Amino acid sequence: MIQVKNLTKVFHDKKRGKITAVNNIDFHCQRGQIFGLLGPNGAGKTTTLRILATMMAPTSGEVLVNGYNVVKAAHKVRQNIGFLSGETGLYDRFTPRETVRFFGKINGMSENEIDERMNQIFQILGMEHFQDVRVDKLSTGMKQKLSIARAIIHNPPVLIFDEPTVGLDVITARVVIDYIREFRHQGKCIIFSTHQMHEAEKLCDEIAIIHLGKLLSVGTLENLKKDIPVGDLEEIFFKLIETESRI
Ligand SMILES: Nc1ncnc2c1ncn2[C@@H]1O[C@H](COP(=O)(O)OP(=O)(O)OP(=O)(O)O)[C@@H](O)[C@H]1O
Ligand SMILES: [Mg+2]
């Protein structure tokens, strides 16, 4: 459902010069699979996900989402994805219901369809008690739940989540993680980024470890453990980064 081939993104920064944020990476994710991008700060996770979500063009390489090219068929790609990122805009003056209704309409849904799905999502995410409170009065976790609801209202087959549990307490994070598992059960393709090892370990069918734009390893946790037999994911992660730094 997601195919990434030789993807590279180069930024030209006035102060820092040329930055290769994503350096020739390849991976693919299937339907009914949770794919994790694991990497430290500045690894290139957000850049990769933004390219997948058509928010930014690649410098070179090819990305297909549900068969559509992110550059040539960006509009089609957008219909097929739900994109969650820290920068996802929420309007301060809207309530959660108004926010989600607005995005449902943009995605061509009818009022009835929106109401039915919104009620379901709000119930699962425990949002009912603040559904009519203005966004500027919501807590970080409440806003994050709303961003998720907003991203999935149109029931897209592909979910692209940049650090979905950032800023969430353990209880709220668990609700979000359980919901991501439910998406897998529904046959969606989910790609998400994190720098939390335990989250990747618990949730992902496949994990891609990236560092300084390079994909250091990709596979199931089981395969990563077999290839690099140093212990848990955290140990594998440090081993890969240490080896890469020496090259
Ligand atoms: N618009 C931009 N212009 C210039 N450089 C950028 C831009 N966006 C990202 N970068 C650089 O690209 C690199 C990768 O950034 P990116 O945001 O993809 O990392 P990340 O893996 O998401 O990190 P984090 O865990 O901190 O969110 C960094 O060096 C960053 O400074
Ligand atoms: Mg990021």
mmCIF file of C-alpha atoms and ligand atoms in Angstrom:
data_model
loop_
_atom_site.group_PDB
_atom_site.id
_atom_site.type_symbol
_atom_site.label_atom_id
_atom_site.label_comp_id
_atom_site.label_asym_id
_atom_site.label_seq_id
_atom_site.Cartn_x
_atom_site.Cartn_y
_atom_site.Cartn_z
ATOM 1 C CA MET A 1 0.000 0.000 0.000
ATOM 2 C CA ILE A 2 2.960 2.306 0.561
ATOM 3 C CA GLN A 3 6.023 1.898 -1.633
ATOM 4 C CA VAL A 4 9.059 4.092 -1.125
ATOM 5 C CA LYS A 5 11.878 3.770 -3.652
ATOM 6 C CA ASN A 6 15.234 5.564 -3.488
ATOM 7 C CA LEU A 7 13.651 8.467 -1.639
ATOM 8 C CA THR A 8 15.915 11.465 -1.058
ATOM 9 C CA LYS A 9 15.162 14.915 0.287
ATOM 10 C CA VAL A 10 17.786 17.634 0.302
ATOM 11 C CA PHE A 11 17.255 20.998 1.969
ATOM 12 C CA HIS A 12 19.373 24.021 1.208
ATOM 13 C CA ASP A 13 19.603 26.000 4.364
ATOM 14 C CA LYS A 14 21.173 29.464 4.346
ATOM 15 C CA LYS A 15 23.031 28.894 7.602
ATOM 16 C CA ARG A 16 23.698 25.179 7.547
ATOM 17 C CA GLY A 17 24.199 24.647 3.820
ATOM 18 C CA LYS A 18 23.117 21.400 2.191
ATOM 19 C CA ILE A 19 21.180 19.019 4.452
ATOM 20 C CA THR A 20 20.324 15.551 3.235
ATOM 21 C CA ALA A 21 17.354 14.949 5.529
ATOM 22 C CA VAL A 22 16.374 11.701 3.768
ATOM 23 C CA ASN A 23 19.126 9.751 2.060
ATOM 24 C CA ASN A 24 18.068 7.206 -0.562
ATOM 25 C CA ILE A 25 15.685 5.115 1.503
ATOM 26 C CA ASP A 26 13.515 2.163 0.429
ATOM 27 C CA PHE A 27 10.706 0.386 2.263
ATOM 28 C CA HIS A 28 7.150 -0.763 1.794
ATOM 29 C CA CYS A 29 4.138 -1.290 4.039
ATOM 30 C CA GLN A 30 1.198 -3.611 3.517
ATOM 31 C CA ARG A 31 -2.485 -3.513 4.269
ATOM 32 C CA GLY A 32 -3.230 -4.659 7.840
ATOM 33 C CA GLN A 33 0.259 -3.744 8.932
ATOM 34 C CA ILE A 34 1.702 -1.271 11.405
ATOM 35 C CA PHE A 35 5.019 0.049 10.186
ATOM 36 C CA GLY A 36 7.192 2.042 12.574
ATOM 37 C CA LEU A 37 9.804 4.644 11.699
ATOM 38 C CA LEU A 38 12.169 4.735 14.625
ATOM 39 C CA GLY A 39 14.938 7.288 14.854
ATOM 40 C CA PRO A 40 16.456 9.990 17.045
ATOM 41 C CA ASN A 41 15.749 13.721 16.714
ATOM 42 C CA GLY A 42 16.602 14.983 13.254
ATOM 43 C CA ALA A 43 16.686 11.475 11.737
ATOM 44 C CA GLY A 44 14.322 12.413 8.912
ATOM 45 C CA LYS A 45 11.086 10.843 10.188
ATOM 46 C CA THR A 46 8.852 13.885 9.840
ATOM 47 C CA THR A 47 10.371 14.743 6.458
ATOM 48 C CA THR A 48 9.656 11.221 5.173
ATOM 49 C CA LEU A 49 6.076 11.264 6.453
ATOM 50 C CA ARG A 50 5.428 14.731 5.038
ATOM 51 C CA ILE A 51 6.534 13.520 1.617
ATOM 52 C CA LEU A 52 4.233 10.487 1.924
ATOM 53 C CA ALA A 53 1.395 12.850 2.826
ATOM 54 C CA THR A 54 2.075 15.112 -0.233
ATOM 55 C CA MET A 55 2.944 18.070 2.020
ATOM 56 C CA MET A 56 6.400 18.259 0.508
ATOM 57 C CA ALA A 57 7.927 17.082 -2.786
ATOM 58 C CA PRO A 58 10.831 14.631 -2.793
ATOM 59 C CA THR A 59 14.158 15.734 -4.270
ATOM 60 C CA SER A 60 14.388 12.355 -6.012
ATOM 61 C CA GLY A 61 12.930 8.875 -5.819
ATOM 62 C CA GLU A 62 9.389 7.593 -6.033
ATOM 63 C CA VAL A 63 6.601 7.166 -3.495
ATOM 64 C CA LEU A 64 3.343 5.360 -4.222
ATOM 65 C CA VAL A 65 0.417 5.381 -1.790
ATOM 66 C CA ASN A 66 -2.342 2.929 -2.608
ATOM 67 C CA GLY A 67 -0.923 2.874 -6.141
ATOM 68 C CA TYR A 68 -0.906 6.656 -6.580
ATOM 69 C CA ASN A 69 2.252 8.690 -7.072
ATOM 70 C CA VAL A 70 2.622 11.412 -4.401
ATOM 71 C CA VAL A 71 3.823 13.944 -6.969
ATOM 72 C CA LYS A 72 1.785 13.094 -10.060
ATOM 73 C CA ALA A 73 -1.457 12.147 -8.302
ATOM 74 C CA ALA A 74 -1.245 14.149 -5.072
ATOM 75 C CA HIS A 75 -5.001 14.742 -5.004
ATOM 76 C CA LYS A 76 -5.739 10.996 -5.163
ATOM 77 C CA VAL A 77 -3.144 10.303 -2.486
ATOM 78 C CA ARG A 78 -4.808 12.840 -0.183
ATOM 79 C CA GLN A 79 -8.155 11.048 -0.514
ATOM 80 C CA ASN A 80 -6.502 7.811 0.575
ATOM 81 C CA ILE A 81 -4.664 9.025 3.651
ATOM 82 C CA GLY A 82 -5.229 10.368 7.116
ATOM 83 C CA PHE A 83 -2.257 12.502 8.126
ATOM 84 C CA LEU A 84 -1.473 13.379 11.713
ATOM 85 C CA SER A 85 1.405 15.647 12.584
ATOM 86 C CA GLY A 86 2.275 18.151 15.255
ATOM 87 C CA GLU A 87 1.659 20.917 12.791
ATOM 88 C CA THR A 88 -1.791 19.697 11.812
ATOM 89 C CA GLY A 89 -3.858 22.880 12.031
ATOM 90 C CA LEU A 90 -6.676 23.173 14.505
ATOM 91 C CA TYR A 91 -8.705 26.361 14.663
ATOM 92 C CA ASP A 92 -8.862 27.972 18.107
ATOM 93 C CA ARG A 93 -12.406 29.235 17.630
ATOM 94 C CA PHE A 94 -13.881 25.896 16.564
ATOM 95 C CA THR A 95 -15.143 23.212 18.915
ATOM 96 C CA PRO A 96 -14.094 19.571 18.301
ATOM 97 C CA ARG A 97 -17.481 18.845 16.649
ATOM 98 C CA GLU A 98 -17.134 21.873 14.365
ATOM 99 C CA THR A 99 -13.515 20.968 13.540
ATOM 100 C CA VAL A 100 -14.292 17.385 12.593
ATOM 101 C CA ARG A 101 -17.447 18.378 10.670
ATOM 102 C CA PHE A 102 -15.395 20.884 8.672
ATOM 103 C CA PHE A 103 -12.824 18.261 7.647
ATOM 104 C CA GLY A 104 -15.531 15.705 6.908
ATOM 105 C CA LYS A 105 -17.137 18.181 4.519
ATOM 106 C CA ILE A 106 -13.818 18.964 2.822
ATOM 107 C CA ASN A 107 -13.552 15.237 2.204
ATOM 108 C CA GLY A 108 -16.960 15.109 0.541
ATOM 109 C CA MET A 109 -18.911 13.422 3.350
ATOM 110 C CA SER A 110 -22.627 14.052 3.959
ATOM 111 C CA GLU A 111 -23.876 15.475 7.290
ATOM 112 C CA ASN A 112 -25.307 12.095 8.274
ATOM 113 C CA GLU A 113 -22.127 10.223 7.452
ATOM 114 C CA ILE A 114 -20.091 12.773 9.419
ATOM 115 C CA ASP A 115 -22.354 12.633 12.482
ATOM 116 C CA GLU A 116 -22.433 8.869 12.591
ATOM 117 C CA ARG A 117 -18.679 8.429 12.277
ATOM 118 C CA MET A 118 -17.847 11.400 14.499
ATOM 119 C CA ASN A 119 -20.003 10.043 17.341
ATOM 120 C CA GLN A 120 -18.280 6.695 17.049
ATOM 121 C CA ILE A 121 -14.767 8.194 17.035
ATOM 122 C CA PHE A 122 -15.530 10.566 19.932
ATOM 123 C CA GLN A 123 -16.838 7.660 21.981
ATOM 124 C CA ILE A 124 -13.790 5.444 21.294
ATOM 125 C CA LEU A 125 -11.329 8.247 22.049
ATOM 126 C CA GLY A 126 -13.269 9.453 25.109
ATOM 127 C CA MET A 127 -13.892 12.915 23.692
ATOM 128 C CA GLU A 128 -17.574 13.357 24.424
ATOM 129 C CA HIS A 129 -17.113 15.499 27.536
ATOM 130 C CA PHE A 130 -15.191 18.169 25.622
ATOM 131 C CA GLN A 131 -16.780 17.900 22.196
ATOM 132 C CA ASP A 132 -18.419 21.337 22.476
ATOM 133 C CA VAL A 133 -15.518 23.176 24.152
ATOM 134 C CA ARG A 134 -13.515 25.602 21.999
ATOM 135 C CA VAL A 135 -10.097 24.356 20.876
ATOM 136 C CA ASP A 136 -8.216 27.174 22.633
ATOM 137 C CA LYS A 137 -9.561 25.846 25.955
ATOM 138 C CA LEU A 138 -8.409 22.249 25.411
ATOM 139 C CA SER A 139 -5.405 20.545 27.011
ATOM 140 C CA THR A 140 -2.505 19.125 24.942
ATOM 141 C CA GLY A 141 -3.881 15.582 25.145
ATOM 142 C CA MET A 142 -7.390 16.715 24.209
ATOM 143 C CA LYS A 143 -5.991 18.532 21.179
ATOM 144 C CA GLN A 144 -4.015 15.462 20.182
ATOM 145 C CA LYS A 145 -7.155 13.309 20.336
ATOM 146 C CA LEU A 146 -8.951 15.894 18.221
ATOM 147 C CA SER A 147 -6.110 15.903 15.674
ATOM 148 C CA ILE A 148 -6.487 12.123 15.398
ATOM 149 C CA ALA A 149 -10.272 12.360 15.015
ATOM 150 C CA ARG A 150 -9.810 15.008 12.342
ATOM 151 C CA ALA A 151 -7.291 12.877 10.449
ATOM 152 C CA ILE A 152 -9.504 9.771 10.301
ATOM 153 C CA ILE A 153 -13.027 11.167 9.885
ATOM 154 C CA HIS A 154 -13.167 10.145 6.196
ATOM 155 C CA ASN A 155 -12.133 6.569 7.046
ATOM 156 C CA PRO A 156 -9.037 6.480 4.811
ATOM 157 C CA PRO A 157 -7.260 3.157 4.098
ATOM 158 C CA VAL A 158 -3.779 4.568 4.834
ATOM 159 C CA LEU A 159 -2.847 6.304 8.087
ATOM 160 C CA ILE A 160 0.300 8.392 8.385
ATOM 161 C CA PHE A 161 0.888 9.393 12.000
ATOM 162 C CA ASP A 162 3.860 11.482 13.084
ATOM 163 C CA GLU A 163 4.454 10.743 16.783
ATOM 164 C CA PRO A 164 0.813 9.993 17.621
ATOM 165 C CA THR A 165 1.364 9.678 21.374
ATOM 166 C CA VAL A 166 3.610 12.706 21.892
ATOM 167 C CA GLY A 167 2.555 14.679 24.953
ATOM 168 C CA LEU A 168 -0.001 12.096 26.060
ATOM 169 C CA ASP A 169 -0.280 10.609 29.553
ATOM 170 C CA VAL A 170 -0.093 6.804 29.867
ATOM 171 C CA ILE A 171 -3.860 6.363 29.963
ATOM 172 C CA THR A 172 -4.490 8.492 26.888
ATOM 173 C CA ALA A 173 -1.518 6.961 25.073
ATOM 174 C CA ARG A 174 -3.002 3.515 25.715
ATOM 175 C CA VAL A 175 -6.339 4.602 24.195
ATOM 176 C CA VAL A 176 -4.537 5.840 21.074
ATOM 177 C CA ILE A 177 -2.367 2.701 20.816
ATOM 178 C CA ASP A 178 -5.414 0.445 21.153
ATOM 179 C CA TYR A 179 -7.150 2.457 18.433
ATOM 180 C CA ILE A 180 -4.126 2.040 16.134
ATOM 181 C CA ARG A 181 -4.340 -1.731 16.721
ATOM 182 C CA GLU A 182 -8.026 -1.595 15.830
ATOM 183 C CA PHE A 183 -7.106 0.136 12.550
ATOM 184 C CA ARG A 184 -4.778 -2.755 11.760
ATOM 185 C CA HIS A 185 -7.626 -5.158 12.511
ATOM 186 C CA GLN A 186 -9.772 -3.218 10.015
ATOM 187 C CA GLY A 187 -7.102 -3.843 7.366
ATOM 188 C CA LYS A 188 -5.693 -0.346 7.171
ATOM 189 C CA CYS A 189 -2.048 0.358 6.477
ATOM 190 C CA ILE A 190 -0.517 2.407 9.277
ATOM 191 C CA ILE A 191 2.855 4.095 9.272
ATOM 192 C CA PHE A 192 3.908 6.031 12.317
ATOM 193 C CA SER A 193 7.054 7.595 13.710
ATOM 194 C CA THR A 194 8.341 7.453 17.240
ATOM 195 C CA HIS A 195 11.504 7.621 19.276
ATOM 196 C CA GLN A 196 10.002 5.513 22.009
ATOM 197 C CA MET A 197 11.406 1.994 21.861
ATOM 198 C CA HIS A 198 8.708 0.322 23.915
ATOM 199 C CA GLU A 199 6.010 1.775 21.692
ATOM 200 C CA ALA A 200 7.666 0.453 18.539
ATOM 201 C CA GLU A 201 8.302 -2.890 20.233
ATOM 202 C CA LYS A 202 4.693 -3.300 21.333
ATOM 203 C CA LEU A 203 2.937 -2.033 18.273
ATOM 204 C CA CYS A 204 4.892 -2.520 15.055
ATOM 205 C CA ASP A 205 4.795 -5.422 12.640
ATOM 206 C CA GLU A 206 7.864 -3.969 10.968
ATOM 207 C CA ILE A 207 10.340 -1.396 12.169
ATOM 208 C CA ALA A 208 12.622 0.824 10.118
ATOM 209 C CA ILE A 209 15.484 2.363 12.045
ATOM 210 C CA ILE A 210 16.654 5.643 10.561
ATOM 211 C CA HIS A 211 19.482 7.921 11.557
ATOM 212 C CA LEU A 212 20.757 11.070 9.849
ATOM 213 C CA GLY A 213 18.481 10.351 6.886
ATOM 214 C CA LYS A 214 19.760 6.833 6.305
ATOM 215 C CA LEU A 215 17.804 3.649 6.762
ATOM 216 C CA LEU A 216 20.050 1.498 8.923
ATOM 217 C CA SER A 217 17.836 -1.579 9.146
ATOM 218 C CA VAL A 218 14.283 -2.683 8.448
ATOM 219 C CA GLY A 219 12.338 -5.783 9.419
ATOM 220 C CA THR A 220 10.182 -7.464 12.022
ATOM 221 C CA LEU A 221 11.376 -7.198 15.608
ATOM 222 C CA GLU A 222 12.120 -10.913 15.453
ATOM 223 C CA ASN A 223 14.329 -10.496 12.380
ATOM 224 C CA LEU A 224 16.092 -7.443 13.786
ATOM 225 C CA LYS A 225 16.859 -9.470 16.923
ATOM 226 C CA LYS A 226 18.207 -12.330 14.816
ATOM 227 C CA ASP A 227 20.363 -10.071 12.634
ATOM 228 C CA ILE A 228 21.721 -8.023 15.511
ATOM 229 C CA PRO A 229 21.672 -10.306 18.550
ATOM 230 C CA VAL A 230 22.479 -7.772 21.255
ATOM 231 C CA GLY A 231 19.225 -7.805 23.252
ATOM 232 C CA ASP A 232 16.095 -5.692 23.081
ATOM 233 C CA LEU A 233 15.213 -2.999 20.550
ATOM 234 C CA GLU A 234 17.031 -0.298 22.503
ATOM 235 C CA GLU A 235 20.277 -2.291 22.385
ATOM 236 C CA ILE A 236 19.787 -2.988 18.663
ATOM 237 C CA PHE A 237 19.166 0.713 18.083
ATOM 238 C CA PHE A 238 22.361 1.791 19.882
ATOM 239 C CA LYS A 239 24.399 -0.890 18.153
ATOM 240 C CA LEU A 240 23.241 0.264 14.711
ATOM 241 C CA ILE A 241 23.869 3.931 15.463
ATOM 242 C CA GLU A 242 27.290 3.202 16.954
ATOM 243 C CA THR A 243 28.298 1.145 13.906
ATOM 244 C CA GLU A 244 27.025 3.860 11.549
ATOM 245 C CA SER A 245 28.955 6.575 13.392
ATOM 246 C CA ARG A 246 32.209 4.646 12.948
ATOM 247 C CA ILE A 247 31.779 4.383 9.163
HETATM 248 N N1 LIG B 1 12.133 22.905 5.924
HETATM 249 C C1 LIG B 1 13.377 22.561 6.273
HETATM 250 N N2 LIG B 1 14.429 23.293 5.896
HETATM 251 C C2 LIG B 1 15.696 22.949 6.240
HETATM 252 N N3 LIG B 1 16.001 21.858 6.953
HETATM 253 C C3 LIG B 1 14.986 21.066 7.353
HETATM 254 C C4 LIG B 1 13.622 21.376 7.055
HETATM 255 N N4 LIG B 1 12.827 20.412 7.578
HETATM 256 C C5 LIG B 1 13.663 19.553 8.197
HETATM 257 N N5 LIG B 1 14.953 19.940 8.072
HETATM 258 C C6 LIG B 1 16.150 19.231 8.592
HETATM 259 O O1 LIG B 1 16.068 17.880 8.153
HETATM 260 C C7 LIG B 1 16.565 17.010 9.173
HETATM 261 C C8 LIG B 1 15.504 15.978 9.497
HETATM 262 O O2 LIG B 1 14.411 16.608 10.155
HETATM 263 P P1 LIG B 1 13.067 15.863 10.541
HETATM 264 O O3 LIG B 1 12.121 16.878 11.066
HETATM 265 O O4 LIG B 1 12.613 15.040 9.402
HETATM 266 O O5 LIG B 1 13.558 14.894 11.714
HETATM 267 P P2 LIG B 1 12.734 13.942 12.695
HETATM 268 O O6 LIG B 1 13.298 12.569 12.550
HETATM 269 O O7 LIG B 1 11.298 14.109 12.485
HETATM 270 O O8 LIG B 1 13.174 14.486 14.144
HETATM 271 P P3 LIG B 1 12.335 14.665 15.507
HETATM 272 O O9 LIG B 1 12.406 13.357 16.242
HETATM 273 O O10 LIG B 1 13.114 15.726 16.236
HETATM 274 O O11 LIG B 1 10.933 15.074 15.166
HETATM 275 C C9 LIG B 1 16.979 17.898 10.336
HETATM 276 O O12 LIG B 1 18.360 18.151 10.223
HETATM 277 C C10 LIG B 1 16.173 19.172 10.100
HETATM 278 O O13 LIG B 1 16.812 20.295 10.649
HETATM 279 MG MG MG B 2 9.737 14.799 13.662
#
